[in-house]
Coordinates of C-alpha atoms in Angstrom, one line a residue:
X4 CA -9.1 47.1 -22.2
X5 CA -8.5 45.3 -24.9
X6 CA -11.9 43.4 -27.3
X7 CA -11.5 39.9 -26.1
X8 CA -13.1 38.2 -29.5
X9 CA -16.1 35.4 -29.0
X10 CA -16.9 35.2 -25.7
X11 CA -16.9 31.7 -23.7
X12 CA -20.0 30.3 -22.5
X13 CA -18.1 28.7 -19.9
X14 CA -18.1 29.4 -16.2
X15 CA -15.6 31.3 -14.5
X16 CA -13.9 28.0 -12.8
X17 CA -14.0 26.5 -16.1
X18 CA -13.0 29.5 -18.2
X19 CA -10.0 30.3 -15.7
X20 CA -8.5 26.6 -15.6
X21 CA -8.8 27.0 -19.9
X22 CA -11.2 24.1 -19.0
X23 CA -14.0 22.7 -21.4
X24 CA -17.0 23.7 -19.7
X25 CA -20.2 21.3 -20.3
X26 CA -22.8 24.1 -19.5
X27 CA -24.8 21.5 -17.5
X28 CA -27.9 23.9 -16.0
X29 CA -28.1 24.6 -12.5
X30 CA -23.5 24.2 -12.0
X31 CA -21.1 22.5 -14.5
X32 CA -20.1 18.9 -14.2
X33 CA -16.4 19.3 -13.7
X34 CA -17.0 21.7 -10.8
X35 CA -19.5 18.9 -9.1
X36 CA -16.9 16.4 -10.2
X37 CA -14.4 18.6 -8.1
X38 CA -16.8 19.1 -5.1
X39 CA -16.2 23.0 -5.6
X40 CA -19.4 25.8 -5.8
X41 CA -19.7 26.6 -9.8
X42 CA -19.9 29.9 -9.7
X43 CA -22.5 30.3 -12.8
X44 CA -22.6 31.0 -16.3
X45 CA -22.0 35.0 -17.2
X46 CA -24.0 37.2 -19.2
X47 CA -22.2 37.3 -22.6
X48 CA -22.1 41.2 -23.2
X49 CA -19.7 41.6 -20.1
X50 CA -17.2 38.8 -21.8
X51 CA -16.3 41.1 -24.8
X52 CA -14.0 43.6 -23.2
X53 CA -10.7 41.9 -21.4
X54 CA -10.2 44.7 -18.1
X55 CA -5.9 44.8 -17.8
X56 CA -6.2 47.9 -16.2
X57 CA -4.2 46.3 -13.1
X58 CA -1.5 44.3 -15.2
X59 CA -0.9 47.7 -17.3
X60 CA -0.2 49.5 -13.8
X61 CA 2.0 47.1 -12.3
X62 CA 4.1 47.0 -15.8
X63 CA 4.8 50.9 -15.7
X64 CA 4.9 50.9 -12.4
X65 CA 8.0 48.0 -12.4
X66 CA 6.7 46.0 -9.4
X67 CA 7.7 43.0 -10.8
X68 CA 11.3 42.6 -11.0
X69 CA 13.0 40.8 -14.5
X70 CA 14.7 38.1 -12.0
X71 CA 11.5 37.2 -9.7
X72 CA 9.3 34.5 -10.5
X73 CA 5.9 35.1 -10.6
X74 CA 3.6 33.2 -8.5
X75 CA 2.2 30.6 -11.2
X76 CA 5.5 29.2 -11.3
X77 CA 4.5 27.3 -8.1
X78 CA 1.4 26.1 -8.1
X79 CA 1.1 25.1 -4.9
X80 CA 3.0 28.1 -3.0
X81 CA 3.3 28.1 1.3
X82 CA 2.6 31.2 3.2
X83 CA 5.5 31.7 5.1
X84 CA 4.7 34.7 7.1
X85 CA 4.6 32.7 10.0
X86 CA 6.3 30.5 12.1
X87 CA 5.2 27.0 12.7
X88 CA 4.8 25.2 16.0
X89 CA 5.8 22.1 13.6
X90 CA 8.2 22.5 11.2
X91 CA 7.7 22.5 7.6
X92 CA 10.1 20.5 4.8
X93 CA 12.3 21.9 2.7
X94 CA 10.6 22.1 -0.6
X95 CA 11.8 23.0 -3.8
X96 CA 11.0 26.7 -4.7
X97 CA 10.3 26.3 -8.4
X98 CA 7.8 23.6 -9.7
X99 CA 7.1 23.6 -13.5
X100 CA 4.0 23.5 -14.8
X101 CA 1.8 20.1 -14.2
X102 CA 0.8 18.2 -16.8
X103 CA -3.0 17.9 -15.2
X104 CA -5.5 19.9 -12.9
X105 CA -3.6 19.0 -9.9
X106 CA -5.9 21.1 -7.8
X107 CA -9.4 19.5 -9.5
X108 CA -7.7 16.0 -9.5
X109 CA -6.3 16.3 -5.5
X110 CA -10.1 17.3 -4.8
X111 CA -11.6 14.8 -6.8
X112 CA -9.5 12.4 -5.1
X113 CA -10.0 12.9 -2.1
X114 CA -14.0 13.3 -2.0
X115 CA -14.9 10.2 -4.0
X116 CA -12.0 7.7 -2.4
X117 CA -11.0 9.0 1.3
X118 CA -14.1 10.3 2.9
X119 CA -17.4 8.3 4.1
X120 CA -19.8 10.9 3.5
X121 CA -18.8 11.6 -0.5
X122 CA -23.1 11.5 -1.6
X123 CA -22.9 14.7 0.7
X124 CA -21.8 18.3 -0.9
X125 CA -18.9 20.1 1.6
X126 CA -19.9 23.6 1.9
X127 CA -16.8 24.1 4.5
X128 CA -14.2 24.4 1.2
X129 CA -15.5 27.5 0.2
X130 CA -15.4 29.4 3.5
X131 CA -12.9 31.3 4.2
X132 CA -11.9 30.6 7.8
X133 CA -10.8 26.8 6.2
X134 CA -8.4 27.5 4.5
X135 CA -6.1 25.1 6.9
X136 CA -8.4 22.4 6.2
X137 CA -8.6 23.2 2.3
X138 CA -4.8 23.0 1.9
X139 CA -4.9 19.6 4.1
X140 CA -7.0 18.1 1.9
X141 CA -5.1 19.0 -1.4
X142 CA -1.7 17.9 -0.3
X143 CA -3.4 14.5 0.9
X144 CA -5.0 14.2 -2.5
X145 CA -2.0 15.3 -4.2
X146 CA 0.6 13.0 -2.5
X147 CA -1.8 9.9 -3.9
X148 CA -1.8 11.6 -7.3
X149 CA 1.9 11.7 -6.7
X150 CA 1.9 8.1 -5.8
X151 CA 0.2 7.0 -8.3
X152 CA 1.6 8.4 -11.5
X153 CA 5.3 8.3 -9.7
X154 CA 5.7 12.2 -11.4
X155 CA 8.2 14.4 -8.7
X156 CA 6.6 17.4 -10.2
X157 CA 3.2 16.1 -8.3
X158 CA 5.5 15.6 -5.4
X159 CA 6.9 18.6 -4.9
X160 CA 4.0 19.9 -5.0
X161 CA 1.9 17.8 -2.5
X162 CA 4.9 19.2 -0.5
X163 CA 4.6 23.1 -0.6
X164 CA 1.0 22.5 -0.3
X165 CA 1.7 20.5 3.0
X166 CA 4.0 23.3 4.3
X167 CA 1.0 25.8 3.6
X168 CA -1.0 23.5 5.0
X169 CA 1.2 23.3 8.4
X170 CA 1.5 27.1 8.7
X171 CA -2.3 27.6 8.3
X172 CA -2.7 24.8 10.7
X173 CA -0.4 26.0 12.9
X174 CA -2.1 29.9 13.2
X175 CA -5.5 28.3 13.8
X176 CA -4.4 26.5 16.5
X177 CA -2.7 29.7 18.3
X178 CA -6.3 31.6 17.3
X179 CA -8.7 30.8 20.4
X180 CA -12.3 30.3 18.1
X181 CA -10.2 28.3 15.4
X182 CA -8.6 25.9 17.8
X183 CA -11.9 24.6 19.1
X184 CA -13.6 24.3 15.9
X185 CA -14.3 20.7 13.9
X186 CA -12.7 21.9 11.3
X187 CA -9.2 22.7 13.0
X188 CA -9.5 19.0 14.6
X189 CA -10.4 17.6 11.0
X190 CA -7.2 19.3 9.7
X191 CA -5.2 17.7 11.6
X192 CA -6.2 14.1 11.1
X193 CA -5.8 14.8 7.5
X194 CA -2.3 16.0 8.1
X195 CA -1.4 13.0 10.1
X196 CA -2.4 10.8 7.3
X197 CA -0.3 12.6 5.0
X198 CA 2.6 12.2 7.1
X199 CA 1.8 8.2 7.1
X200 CA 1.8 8.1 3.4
X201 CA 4.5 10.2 2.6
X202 CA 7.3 9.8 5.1
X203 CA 7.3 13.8 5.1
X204 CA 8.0 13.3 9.1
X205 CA 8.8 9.4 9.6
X206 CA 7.5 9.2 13.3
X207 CA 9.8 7.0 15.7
X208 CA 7.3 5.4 18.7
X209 CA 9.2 8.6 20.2
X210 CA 8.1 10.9 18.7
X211 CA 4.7 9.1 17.8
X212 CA 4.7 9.7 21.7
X213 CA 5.0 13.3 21.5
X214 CA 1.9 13.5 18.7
X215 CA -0.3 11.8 21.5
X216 CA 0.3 14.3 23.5
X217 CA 0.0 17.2 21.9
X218 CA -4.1 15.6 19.9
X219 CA -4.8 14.8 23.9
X220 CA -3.6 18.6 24.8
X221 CA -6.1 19.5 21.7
X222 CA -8.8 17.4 23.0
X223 CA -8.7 18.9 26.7
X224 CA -8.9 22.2 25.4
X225 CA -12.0 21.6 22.8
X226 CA -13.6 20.1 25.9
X227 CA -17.6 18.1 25.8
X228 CA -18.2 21.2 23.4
X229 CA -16.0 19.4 21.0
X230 CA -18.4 16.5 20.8
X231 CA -21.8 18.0 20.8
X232 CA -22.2 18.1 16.8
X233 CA -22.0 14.8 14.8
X234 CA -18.8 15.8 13.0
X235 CA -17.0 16.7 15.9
X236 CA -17.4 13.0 17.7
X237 CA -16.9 11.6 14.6
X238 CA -13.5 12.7 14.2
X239 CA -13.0 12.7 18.1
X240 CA -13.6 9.3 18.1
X241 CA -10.7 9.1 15.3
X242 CA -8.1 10.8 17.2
X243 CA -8.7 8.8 20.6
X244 CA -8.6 5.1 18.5
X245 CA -4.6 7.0 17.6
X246 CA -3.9 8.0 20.9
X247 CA -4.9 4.5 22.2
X248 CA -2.4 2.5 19.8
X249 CA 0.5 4.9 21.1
X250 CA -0.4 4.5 24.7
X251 CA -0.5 0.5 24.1
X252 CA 2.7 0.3 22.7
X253 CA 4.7 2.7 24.9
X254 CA 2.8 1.7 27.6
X255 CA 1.7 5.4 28.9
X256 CA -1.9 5.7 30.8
X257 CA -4.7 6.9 29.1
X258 CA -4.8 10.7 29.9
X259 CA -8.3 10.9 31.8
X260 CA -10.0 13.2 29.9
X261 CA -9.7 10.9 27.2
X262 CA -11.9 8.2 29.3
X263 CA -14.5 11.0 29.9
X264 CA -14.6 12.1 26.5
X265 CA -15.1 8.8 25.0
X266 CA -17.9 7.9 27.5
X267 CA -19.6 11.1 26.4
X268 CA -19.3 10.1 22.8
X269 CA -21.0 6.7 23.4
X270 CA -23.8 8.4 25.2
X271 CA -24.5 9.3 21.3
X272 CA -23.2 6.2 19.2
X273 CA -22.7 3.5 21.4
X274 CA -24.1 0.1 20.1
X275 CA -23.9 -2.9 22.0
X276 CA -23.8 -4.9 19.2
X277 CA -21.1 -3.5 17.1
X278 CA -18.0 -5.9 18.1
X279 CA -15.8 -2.5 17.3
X280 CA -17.5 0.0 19.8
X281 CA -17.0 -2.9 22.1
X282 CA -13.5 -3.4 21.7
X283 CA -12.8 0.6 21.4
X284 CA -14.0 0.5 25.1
X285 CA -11.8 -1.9 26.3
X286 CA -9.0 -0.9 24.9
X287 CA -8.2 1.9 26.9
X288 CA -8.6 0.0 30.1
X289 CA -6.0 -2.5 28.6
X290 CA -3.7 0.8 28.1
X291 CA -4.1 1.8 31.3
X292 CA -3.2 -1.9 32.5
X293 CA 0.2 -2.0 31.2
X294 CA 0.8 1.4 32.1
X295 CA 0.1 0.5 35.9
X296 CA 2.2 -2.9 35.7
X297 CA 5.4 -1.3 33.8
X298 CA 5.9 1.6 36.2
X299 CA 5.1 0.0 39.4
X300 CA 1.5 0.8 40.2
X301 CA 0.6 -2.8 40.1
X302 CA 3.6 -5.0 41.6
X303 CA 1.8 -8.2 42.8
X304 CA 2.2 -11.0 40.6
X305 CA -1.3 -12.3 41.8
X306 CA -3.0 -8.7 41.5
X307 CA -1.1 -8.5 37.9
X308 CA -2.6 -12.0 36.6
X309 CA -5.9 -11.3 37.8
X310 CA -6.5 -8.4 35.8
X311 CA -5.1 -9.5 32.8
X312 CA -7.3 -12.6 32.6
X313 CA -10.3 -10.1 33.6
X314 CA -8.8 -7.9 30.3
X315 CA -8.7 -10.8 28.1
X316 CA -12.1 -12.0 29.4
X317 CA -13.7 -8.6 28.0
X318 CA -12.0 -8.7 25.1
X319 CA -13.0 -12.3 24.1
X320 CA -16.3 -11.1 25.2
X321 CA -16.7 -8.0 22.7
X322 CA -16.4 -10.6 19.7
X323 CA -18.6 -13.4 20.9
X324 CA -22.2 -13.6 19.8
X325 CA -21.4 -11.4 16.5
X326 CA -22.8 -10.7 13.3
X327 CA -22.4 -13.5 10.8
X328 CA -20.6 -10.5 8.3
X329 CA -17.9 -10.0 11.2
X330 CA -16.9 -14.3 10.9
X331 CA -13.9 -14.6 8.6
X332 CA -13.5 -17.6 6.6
X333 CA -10.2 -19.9 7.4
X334 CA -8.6 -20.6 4.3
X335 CA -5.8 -23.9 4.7
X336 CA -2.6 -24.0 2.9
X337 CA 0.6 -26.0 2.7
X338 CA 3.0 -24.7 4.9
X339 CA 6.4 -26.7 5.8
X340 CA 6.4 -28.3 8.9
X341 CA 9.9 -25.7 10.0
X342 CA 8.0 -22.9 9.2
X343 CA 4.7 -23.5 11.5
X344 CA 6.7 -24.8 14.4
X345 CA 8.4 -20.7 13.8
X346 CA 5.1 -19.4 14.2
X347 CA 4.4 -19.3 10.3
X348 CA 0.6 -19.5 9.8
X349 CA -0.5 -22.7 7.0
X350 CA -3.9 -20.8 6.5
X351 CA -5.1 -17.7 5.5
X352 CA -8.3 -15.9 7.2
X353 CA -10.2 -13.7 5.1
X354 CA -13.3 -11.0 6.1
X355 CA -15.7 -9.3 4.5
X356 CA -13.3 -6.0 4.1
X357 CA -10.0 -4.9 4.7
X358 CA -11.4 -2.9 7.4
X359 CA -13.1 -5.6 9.2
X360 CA -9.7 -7.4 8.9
X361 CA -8.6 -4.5 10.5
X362 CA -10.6 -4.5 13.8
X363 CA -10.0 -8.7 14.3
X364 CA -6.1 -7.3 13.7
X365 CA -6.1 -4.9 16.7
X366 CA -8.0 -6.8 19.0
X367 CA -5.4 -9.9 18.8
X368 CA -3.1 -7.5 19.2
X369 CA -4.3 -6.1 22.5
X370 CA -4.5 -9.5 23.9
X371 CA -0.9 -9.8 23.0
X372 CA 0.1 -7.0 25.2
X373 CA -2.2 -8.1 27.6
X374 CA -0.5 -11.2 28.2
X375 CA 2.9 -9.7 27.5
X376 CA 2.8 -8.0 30.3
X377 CA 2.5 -11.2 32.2
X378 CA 5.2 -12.9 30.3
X379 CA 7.7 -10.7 30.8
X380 CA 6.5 -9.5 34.9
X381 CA 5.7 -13.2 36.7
X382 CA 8.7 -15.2 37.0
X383 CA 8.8 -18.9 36.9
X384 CA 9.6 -19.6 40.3
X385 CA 6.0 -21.8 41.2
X386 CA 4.0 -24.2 39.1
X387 CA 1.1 -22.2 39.4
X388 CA 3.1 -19.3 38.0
X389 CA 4.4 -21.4 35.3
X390 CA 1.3 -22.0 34.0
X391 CA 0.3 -18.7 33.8
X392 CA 3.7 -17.8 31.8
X393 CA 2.4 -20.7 29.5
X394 CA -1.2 -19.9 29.0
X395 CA 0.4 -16.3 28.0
X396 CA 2.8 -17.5 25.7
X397 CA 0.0 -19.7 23.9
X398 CA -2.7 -16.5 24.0
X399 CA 0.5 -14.7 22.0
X400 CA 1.2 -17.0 20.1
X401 CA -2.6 -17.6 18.8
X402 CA -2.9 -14.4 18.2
X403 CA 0.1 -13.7 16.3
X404 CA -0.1 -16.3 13.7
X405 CA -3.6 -15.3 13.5
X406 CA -2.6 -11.5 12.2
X407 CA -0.5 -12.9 10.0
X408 CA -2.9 -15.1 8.6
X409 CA -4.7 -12.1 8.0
X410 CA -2.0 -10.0 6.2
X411 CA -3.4 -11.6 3.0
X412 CA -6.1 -10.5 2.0
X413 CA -4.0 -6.9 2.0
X414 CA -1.2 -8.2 -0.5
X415 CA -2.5 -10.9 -2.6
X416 CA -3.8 -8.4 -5.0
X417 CA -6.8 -10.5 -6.1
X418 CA -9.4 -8.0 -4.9
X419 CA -11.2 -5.0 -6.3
X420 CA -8.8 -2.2 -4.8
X421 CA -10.0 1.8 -4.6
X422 CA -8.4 4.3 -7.4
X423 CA -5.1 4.8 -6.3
X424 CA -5.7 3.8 -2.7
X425 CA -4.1 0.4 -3.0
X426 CA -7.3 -0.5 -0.6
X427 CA -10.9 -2.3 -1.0
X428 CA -13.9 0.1 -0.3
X429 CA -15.3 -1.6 2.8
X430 CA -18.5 -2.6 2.5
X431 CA -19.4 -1.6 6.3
X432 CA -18.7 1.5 8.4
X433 CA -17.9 0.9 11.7
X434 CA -20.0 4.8 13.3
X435 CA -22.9 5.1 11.1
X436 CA -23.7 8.6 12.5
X437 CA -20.5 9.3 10.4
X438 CA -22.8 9.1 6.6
X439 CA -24.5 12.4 7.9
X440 CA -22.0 14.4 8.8
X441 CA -21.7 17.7 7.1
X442 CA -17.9 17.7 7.7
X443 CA -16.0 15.2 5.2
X444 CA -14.9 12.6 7.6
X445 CA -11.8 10.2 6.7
X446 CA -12.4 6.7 5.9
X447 CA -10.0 4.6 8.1
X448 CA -7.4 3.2 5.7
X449 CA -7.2 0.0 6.7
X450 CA -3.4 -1.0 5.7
X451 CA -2.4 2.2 7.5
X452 CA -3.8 1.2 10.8
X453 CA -2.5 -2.2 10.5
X454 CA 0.6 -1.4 10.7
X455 CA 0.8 -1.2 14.2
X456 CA -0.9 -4.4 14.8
X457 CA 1.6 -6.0 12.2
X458 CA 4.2 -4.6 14.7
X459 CA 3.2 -6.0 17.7
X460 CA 3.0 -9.9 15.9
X461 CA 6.1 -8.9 14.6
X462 CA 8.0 -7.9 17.7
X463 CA 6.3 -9.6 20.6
X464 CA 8.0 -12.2 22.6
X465 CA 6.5 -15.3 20.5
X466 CA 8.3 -13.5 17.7
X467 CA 11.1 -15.9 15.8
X468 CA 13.3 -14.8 13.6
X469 CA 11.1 -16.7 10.7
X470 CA 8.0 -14.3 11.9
X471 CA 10.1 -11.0 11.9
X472 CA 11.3 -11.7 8.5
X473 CA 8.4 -12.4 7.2
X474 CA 6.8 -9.4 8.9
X475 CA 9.6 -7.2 7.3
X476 CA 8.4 -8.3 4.3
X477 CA 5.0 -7.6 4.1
X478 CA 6.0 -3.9 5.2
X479 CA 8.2 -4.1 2.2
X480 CA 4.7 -4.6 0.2
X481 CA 3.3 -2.0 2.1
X482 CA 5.7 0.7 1.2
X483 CA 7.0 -0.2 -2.4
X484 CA 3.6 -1.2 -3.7
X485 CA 1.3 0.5 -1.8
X486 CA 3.5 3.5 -1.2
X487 CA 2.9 3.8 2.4
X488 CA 6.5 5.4 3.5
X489 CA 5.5 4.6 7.5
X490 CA 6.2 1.5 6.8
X491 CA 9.1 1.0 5.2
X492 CA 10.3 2.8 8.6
X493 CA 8.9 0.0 10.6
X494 CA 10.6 -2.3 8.3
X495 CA 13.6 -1.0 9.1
X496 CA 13.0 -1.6 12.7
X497 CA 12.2 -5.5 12.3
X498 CA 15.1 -5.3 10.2
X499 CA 17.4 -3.9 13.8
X500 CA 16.0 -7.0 15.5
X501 CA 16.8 -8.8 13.5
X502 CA 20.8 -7.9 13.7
X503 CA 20.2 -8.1 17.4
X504 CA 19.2 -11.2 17.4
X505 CA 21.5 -12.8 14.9
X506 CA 24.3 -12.3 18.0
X507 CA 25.4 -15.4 19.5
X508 CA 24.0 -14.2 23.3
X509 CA 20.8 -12.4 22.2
X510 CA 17.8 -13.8 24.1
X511 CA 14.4 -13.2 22.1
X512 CA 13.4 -10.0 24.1
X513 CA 10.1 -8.4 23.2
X514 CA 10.1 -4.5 21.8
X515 CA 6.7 -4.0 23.0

């Protein structure tokens, strides 16, 4: 026990990370800056004598081999003691030392730019059953830092911490307490959001498929407990609005717990004015629609029009009469005349936020799959039925010029963006209950939810091969600017129509 010299002031986080520590009474500023519990300043007599009583015995005692590496070497290690239900990536298994506090950066991060609910501390990283939800949250931070400064070494990192972060998640899930708990749930959705930014597993709609299942598997087993506490039907809410994109583009049913664990939710935060609780309502039914109609349920052409005018009715409905803030402002532009008559928009249409674009984005996009389904079921064999196929094709082609109009205000780059985000800090949330949650609950990213609308206007039977192109390229924004790896998959998708479609007998078939 060697004398250690002058003792530090500092706090033990502080003193630990060889941090300047700014003594700030009642917990240190980087510790509040890095939403972790400063553990207090020591009393200064107990500072002066260095206890290596444990590194002494493991010297003599030659536990540590000349050849291993100790654990410091990897910052970010992954317990591999078990095996996961997912699998985990490779990952290198040495990462030199970081030129920054990747741990106080990833948490820093993610508290002030991903959650709603940053003015609120998060007790739930310093107890020890999250430790799942703890690793989540610093390979999401990480992989922006990772982003952002284009450094591997961050990279690599983000990457063991996500293969911790699997196997943790994967045990809690098997454990019958942790599997039902908000936290577990929370986890999850962090996880997915990871895997959207990163690429680390580039879903196909495939095996996007399979993800629905297993969050609707997740859902049935947390049952209406899982949405008694604000946190829990906060992020409820956030997995069902995922599930419902995947069923709407694969056309699979709802699962019906889903419709009964929604309607409990808005027992609690349904507002009748809020066009996006509207729509969120709706949406499911028009999942559920297409389902019926592509496997047979619904055959008659008359039965199959009817309900898709009722659909579009509703939806049309749940954005009429709204707030002033929800209007977006219709911005013309030359366009040439070639590239209109291809479904080109000559206007922009800007919102208040990203995110409200967002919402306007998803509904078009349901009504395009509303009336796809028509398109593509009722033949043109009477007038009557010829109309309909036209007042479809119109309704899709409306709506898809309109998301594209929209795609603007996401890569024009003239707005305020968040810290390393790439996206504006919108100036509404859409579930207020979500400010007083004592969970951290995820902002929606808008230009990772917009994706999938982008994909529909992109590969819906309106589609040219002017639109597709031009769709393709603002997924190339998305992924080499904004770094979203999903979708430079999707781009490579538009990009396979594309070569379809270049072949002398191709007919414009949609993908949806």
């Amino acid at each position: 026990m060697p004398f250690r010299g002058k003792p530090s002031q500092g706090c033990e986080e502080c003193r630990k990370r060889r941090k300047k520590c700014d003594l700030r009474a009642g917990g240190c500023g980087r510790c509040a800056n890095a939403h972790r519990m400063c553990p207090g300043y020591p009393q200064q007599d107990s500072l002066r004598i260095l206890d290596q009583s444990a590194e002494t015995v493991s010297k003599a005692r030659g536990t540590r081999s000349k050849g291993s590496t100790p654990e410091t070497d990897s910052p970010l290690g992954s317990d591999r003691s078990s095996s996961a239900v997912l699998s985990s990536p490779a990952v290198s298994t040495y990462v030199s030392p970081l030129p920054v506090d990747s741990e106080d950066l990833s948490f820093a991060f993610f508290f002030n730019n991903c959650i709603i609910n940053s003015n609120v501390y998060h007790n739930c990283v310093h107890e020890p059953n999250n430790k799942h939800l703890v690793a989540g949250i610093k390979a999401f931070g990480i992989a922006n830092l990772s982003k952002h400064y284009s450094d591997k070494r961050l990279s690599i990192s983000a990457q063991h911490q996500y293969a911790t972060a699997l196997n943790l998640t994967n045990l809690a899930l098997r454990d019958p307490v942790q599997v039902k708990r908000d936290e577990t749930l929370l986890a999850i959705l962090i996880l997915t959001n990871y895997e959207t930014l990163t690429g680390g597993v580039t879903r196909s709609l495939d095996a996007w498929e399979q993800h629905v299942n297993g969050a609707s598997s997740l859902l049935s087993l947390r049952g209406l407990d899982g949405v008694q506490g604000t946190a829990g039907r906060v992020i409820t809410l956030h997995v069902i609005t995922s599930i419902n994109v995947i069923c709407l583009l694969r056309c699979l049913s709802t699962p019906p717990f889903i419709h009964l664990l929604q309607a409990k939710i808005f027992e609690y935060l349904y507002e009748p004015g809020n066009p996006a609780v509207r729509y969120q309502r709706i949406s499911l039914e028009c999942a559920d629609f297409r389902h019926a109609v592509i496997h047979c349920q619904i055959t008659s052409p008359d039965e199959i029009i009817s309900r898709a005018a009722e659909l579009d009715a509703k939806l049309i409905e749940a954005f009429t009469n709204i707030p002033k803030s929800w209007e977006g402002e219709y911005i013309p532009h030359f366009a040439p005349r070639k590239s209109v008559e291809a479904g080109l928009p000559s206007f922009e249409i800007r919102y208040a936020d990203q995110a409200t674009n967002y919402i306007w984005a998803s509904f078009r996009s349901s009504r395009i799959m509303v009336n796809e389904v028509v398109f593509q079921s009722i033949s043109n064999d009477t007038d009557v039925h010829q109309l309909v196929r036209d007042r479809s094709k119109a309704i899709m082609r409306q709506c898809q010029t309109e998301i594209l109009a929209g795609m603007a205000q996401y890569t024009s780059g003239d707005e305020e963006m968040l810290p390393w985000s790439g996206f504006k800090r919108p100036v509404r949330y859409f579930v207020p209950e979500a400010v007083s949650s004592d969970l951290p609950i995820m902002r929606a990213l808008s230009g990772y939810g917009v994706l999938w609308p982008l994909f529909v206007a992109g590969t819906c039977s309106t589609s040219t091969r002017e639109t597709k192109t031009h769709v393709a390229e603002i997924y190339g924004y998305f992924g080499d600017q904004l770094k979203i790896e999903q979708a430079l998959l999707l781009r490579k998708m538009i990009w396979a129509l594309l070569r379809v479609s270049a072949s002398p007998n191709s007919k414009n078939v949609s993908a949806i």
